[in-house]
Amino acid sequence: MFLLWGALVAVLWAQQRRMGRSTDWRQAMRLVPDVIRLLHSLVRDPTIPRVVRWALLGLLGYLLLPIDLIPDVIPVLGIADDVIIAALVLRFAIHRAGIPVISQHWSGAADGLQSIIALTRARP
């Protein structure tokens, strides 16, 4: 769970830098539980396409298992594979389910949702 938290915070930090904004670490740390609640909510919703729910379950399994494509002990690359896979699966989920459905399941701040949408480069 800690690795998932760290990976998401790293992704959000990189996204904020790319957008030219300073990083509010307190907000970034609060965003991770919101993302986890979003994933949980999407997986439990029967109106979400089954392929999206399976992809999200696969993402959670991949991030929680100790086996990685690139071991996490390698300084930068170890977390990079987790971050890339998480961003790709979230992008897939947003594209398949739609931003309105994701917004409906989002329990955090609006800025957090906008960061996730910008991170995945999803289009409205």
PDB file of C-alpha atoms in Angstrom:
ATOM      1  CA  MET A   1       0.000   0.000   0.000  1.00  0.00           C
ATOM      2  CA  PHE A   2       2.876   2.368   0.812  1.00  0.00           C
ATOM      3  CA  LEU A   3       4.354   1.822  -2.657  1.00  0.00           C
ATOM      4  CA  LEU A   4       1.029   2.720  -4.279  1.00  0.00           C
ATOM      5  CA  TRP A   5       0.880   5.853  -2.174  1.00  0.00           C
ATOM      6  CA  GLY A   6       4.429   6.822  -3.082  1.00  0.00           C
ATOM      7  CA  ALA A   7       3.930   6.134  -6.779  1.00  0.00           C
ATOM      8  CA  LEU A   8       0.811   8.271  -6.979  1.00  0.00           C
ATOM      9  CA  VAL A   9       2.445  11.129  -5.097  1.00  0.00           C
ATOM     10  CA  ALA A  10       5.423  10.976  -7.480  1.00  0.00           C
ATOM     11  CA  VAL A  11       3.125  11.091 -10.488  1.00  0.00           C
ATOM     12  CA  LEU A  12       1.196  14.030  -9.121  1.00  0.00           C
ATOM     13  CA  TRP A  13       4.401  15.900  -8.325  1.00  0.00           C
ATOM     14  CA  ALA A  14       5.652  15.376 -11.891  1.00  0.00           C
ATOM     15  CA  GLN A  15       2.308  16.513 -13.311  1.00  0.00           C
ATOM     16  CA  GLN A  16       2.319  19.684 -11.228  1.00  0.00           C
ATOM     17  CA  ARG A  17       5.841  20.515 -12.413  1.00  0.00           C
ATOM     18  CA  ARG A  18       4.843  19.906 -16.034  1.00  0.00           C
ATOM     19  CA  MET A  19       1.911  22.306 -15.609  1.00  0.00           C
ATOM     20  CA  GLY A  20       4.214  24.930 -14.087  1.00  0.00           C
ATOM     21  CA  ARG A  21       2.537  24.900 -10.679  1.00  0.00           C
ATOM     22  CA  SER A  22       4.093  24.491  -7.287  1.00  0.00           C
ATOM     23  CA  THR A  23       3.295  21.304  -5.431  1.00  0.00           C
ATOM     24  CA  ASP A  24       1.081  21.397  -2.360  1.00  0.00           C
ATOM     25  CA  TRP A  25       2.339  18.228  -0.640  1.00  0.00           C
ATOM     26  CA  ARG A  26      -0.489  18.183   1.857  1.00  0.00           C
ATOM     27  CA  GLN A  27      -3.029  18.151  -0.961  1.00  0.00           C
ATOM     28  CA  ALA A  28      -1.037  15.507  -2.858  1.00  0.00           C
ATOM     29  CA  MET A  29      -0.970  13.229   0.179  1.00  0.00           C
ATOM     30  CA  ARG A  30      -4.726  13.638   0.614  1.00  0.00           C
ATOM     31  CA  LEU A  31      -5.306  12.795  -3.051  1.00  0.00           C
ATOM     32  CA  VAL A  32      -3.987   9.246  -2.779  1.00  0.00           C
ATOM     33  CA  PRO A  33      -6.777   7.999  -0.474  1.00  0.00           C
ATOM     34  CA  ASP A  34      -9.264   9.705  -2.808  1.00  0.00           C
ATOM     35  CA  VAL A  35      -7.841   7.774  -5.755  1.00  0.00           C
ATOM     36  CA  ILE A  36      -8.007   4.524  -3.807  1.00  0.00           C
ATOM     37  CA  ARG A  37     -11.652   5.245  -2.894  1.00  0.00           C
ATOM     38  CA  LEU A  38     -12.328   6.036  -6.556  1.00  0.00           C
ATOM     39  CA  LEU A  39     -10.859   2.705  -7.663  1.00  0.00           C
ATOM     40  CA  HIS A  40     -12.853   0.854  -5.002  1.00  0.00           C
ATOM     41  CA  SER A  41     -16.057   2.622  -5.990  1.00  0.00           C
ATOM     42  CA  LEU A  42     -15.545   1.984  -9.706  1.00  0.00           C
ATOM     43  CA  VAL A  43     -14.796  -1.700  -9.174  1.00  0.00           C
ATOM     44  CA  ARG A  44     -18.016  -2.144  -7.153  1.00  0.00           C
ATOM     45  CA  ASP A  45     -20.273  -0.283  -9.628  1.00  0.00           C
ATOM     46  CA  PRO A  46     -22.084  -2.759 -11.926  1.00  0.00           C
ATOM     47  CA  THR A  47     -22.785  -0.020 -14.491  1.00  0.00           C
ATOM     48  CA  ILE A  48     -19.059   0.344 -15.210  1.00  0.00           C
ATOM     49  CA  PRO A  49     -17.991  -1.871 -18.127  1.00  0.00           C
ATOM     50  CA  ARG A  50     -16.628  -5.190 -16.908  1.00  0.00           C
ATOM     51  CA  VAL A  51     -13.350  -4.746 -18.783  1.00  0.00           C
ATOM     52  CA  VAL A  52     -12.719  -1.510 -16.861  1.00  0.00           C
ATOM     53  CA  ARG A  53     -13.421  -3.164 -13.529  1.00  0.00           C
ATOM     54  CA  TRP A  54     -11.052  -6.033 -14.375  1.00  0.00           C
ATOM     55  CA  ALA A  55      -8.355  -3.590 -15.467  1.00  0.00           C
ATOM     56  CA  LEU A  56      -8.670  -1.680 -12.185  1.00  0.00           C
ATOM     57  CA  LEU A  57      -8.503  -4.903 -10.168  1.00  0.00           C
ATOM     58  CA  GLY A  58      -5.448  -5.915 -12.184  1.00  0.00           C
ATOM     59  CA  LEU A  59      -3.838  -2.557 -11.440  1.00  0.00           C
ATOM     60  CA  LEU A  60      -4.434  -2.917  -7.713  1.00  0.00           C
ATOM     61  CA  GLY A  61      -3.060  -6.448  -7.790  1.00  0.00           C
ATOM     62  CA  TYR A  62       0.001  -5.387  -9.758  1.00  0.00           C
ATOM     63  CA  LEU A  63       0.759  -2.504  -7.403  1.00  0.00           C
ATOM     64  CA  LEU A  64       0.282  -4.580  -4.266  1.00  0.00           C
ATOM     65  CA  LEU A  65       2.267  -7.632  -5.360  1.00  0.00           C
ATOM     66  CA  PRO A  66       5.987  -7.608  -4.632  1.00  0.00           C
ATOM     67  CA  ILE A  67       6.803  -8.743  -8.185  1.00  0.00           C
ATOM     68  CA  ASP A  68       7.454  -5.870 -10.618  1.00  0.00           C
ATOM     69  CA  LEU A  69       8.656  -5.471 -14.177  1.00  0.00           C
ATOM     70  CA  ILE A  70      11.486  -3.379 -12.771  1.00  0.00           C
ATOM     71  CA  PRO A  71      12.371  -3.966  -9.084  1.00  0.00           C
ATOM     72  CA  ASP A  72      11.534  -1.049  -6.800  1.00  0.00           C
ATOM     73  CA  VAL A  73      15.067  -1.071  -5.359  1.00  0.00           C
ATOM     74  CA  ILE A  74      16.361   0.522  -8.583  1.00  0.00           C
ATOM     75  CA  PRO A  75      16.236   4.230  -7.663  1.00  0.00           C
ATOM     76  CA  VAL A  76      14.120   5.984 -10.309  1.00  0.00           C
ATOM     77  CA  LEU A  77      13.144   3.220 -12.685  1.00  0.00           C
ATOM     78  CA  GLY A  78      11.729   1.026  -9.935  1.00  0.00           C
ATOM     79  CA  ILE A  79       8.782   3.313  -9.310  1.00  0.00           C
ATOM     80  CA  ALA A  80       8.548   4.555 -12.903  1.00  0.00           C
ATOM     81  CA  ASP A  81       7.027   1.300 -14.165  1.00  0.00           C
ATOM     82  CA  ASP A  82       4.352   1.434 -11.442  1.00  0.00           C
ATOM     83  CA  VAL A  83       3.569   5.055 -12.259  1.00  0.00           C
ATOM     84  CA  ILE A  84       3.334   4.434 -16.000  1.00  0.00           C
ATOM     85  CA  ILE A  85       1.082   1.401 -15.611  1.00  0.00           C
ATOM     86  CA  ALA A  86      -1.150   3.225 -13.109  1.00  0.00           C
ATOM     87  CA  ALA A  87      -1.499   6.218 -15.439  1.00  0.00           C
ATOM     88  CA  LEU A  88      -2.304   3.980 -18.423  1.00  0.00           C
ATOM     89  CA  VAL A  89      -4.963   1.996 -16.557  1.00  0.00           C
ATOM     90  CA  LEU A  90      -6.536   5.151 -15.134  1.00  0.00           C
ATOM     91  CA  ARG A  91      -6.579   6.673 -18.609  1.00  0.00           C
ATOM     92  CA  PHE A  92      -8.239   3.539 -19.970  1.00  0.00           C
ATOM     93  CA  ALA A  93     -10.838   3.638 -17.185  1.00  0.00           C
ATOM     94  CA  ILE A  94     -11.596   7.319 -17.751  1.00  0.00           C
ATOM     95  CA  HIS A  95     -11.945   6.838 -21.507  1.00  0.00           C
ATOM     96  CA  ARG A  96     -14.176   3.777 -21.211  1.00  0.00           C
ATOM     97  CA  ALA A  97     -16.348   4.922 -18.303  1.00  0.00           C
ATOM     98  CA  GLY A  98     -16.398   8.621 -19.173  1.00  0.00           C
ATOM     99  CA  ILE A  99     -15.451  11.689 -17.194  1.00  0.00           C
ATOM    100  CA  PRO A 100     -19.023  12.261 -15.891  1.00  0.00           C
ATOM    101  CA  VAL A 101     -19.077   8.767 -14.349  1.00  0.00           C
ATOM    102  CA  ILE A 102     -15.615   9.250 -12.853  1.00  0.00           C
ATOM    103  CA  SER A 103     -16.734  12.614 -11.447  1.00  0.00           C
ATOM    104  CA  GLN A 104     -19.791  10.963  -9.924  1.00  0.00           C
ATOM    105  CA  HIS A 105     -17.592   8.441  -8.093  1.00  0.00           C
ATOM    106  CA  TRP A 106     -14.945  10.990  -7.041  1.00  0.00           C
ATOM    107  CA  SER A 107     -15.164  11.815  -3.324  1.00  0.00           C
ATOM    108  CA  GLY A 108     -12.274  14.265  -3.107  1.00  0.00           C
ATOM    109  CA  ALA A 109     -11.723  17.893  -4.038  1.00  0.00           C
ATOM    110  CA  ALA A 110     -12.414  19.117  -7.567  1.00  0.00           C
ATOM    111  CA  ASP A 111      -8.752  20.107  -7.991  1.00  0.00           C
ATOM    112  CA  GLY A 112      -7.739  16.529  -7.278  1.00  0.00           C
ATOM    113  CA  LEU A 113     -10.020  15.186  -9.974  1.00  0.00           C
ATOM    114  CA  GLN A 114      -8.666  17.747 -12.425  1.00  0.00           C
ATOM    115  CA  SER A 115      -5.116  16.608 -11.582  1.00  0.00           C
ATOM    116  CA  ILE A 116      -6.043  12.993 -12.284  1.00  0.00           C
ATOM    117  CA  ILE A 117      -7.722  13.902 -15.571  1.00  0.00           C
ATOM    118  CA  ALA A 118      -4.724  16.028 -16.584  1.00  0.00           C
ATOM    119  CA  LEU A 119      -2.324  13.272 -15.561  1.00  0.00           C
ATOM    120  CA  THR A 120      -4.069  10.748 -17.774  1.00  0.00           C
ATOM    121  CA  ARG A 121      -4.536  13.337 -20.549  1.00  0.00           C
ATOM    122  CA  ALA A 122      -8.184  12.390 -20.816  1.00  0.00           C
ATOM    123  CA  ARG A 123     -10.308  14.665 -22.949  1.00  0.00           C
ATOM    124  CA  PRO A 124     -13.822  15.764 -21.927  1.00  0.00           C
TER     125      PRO A 124
END
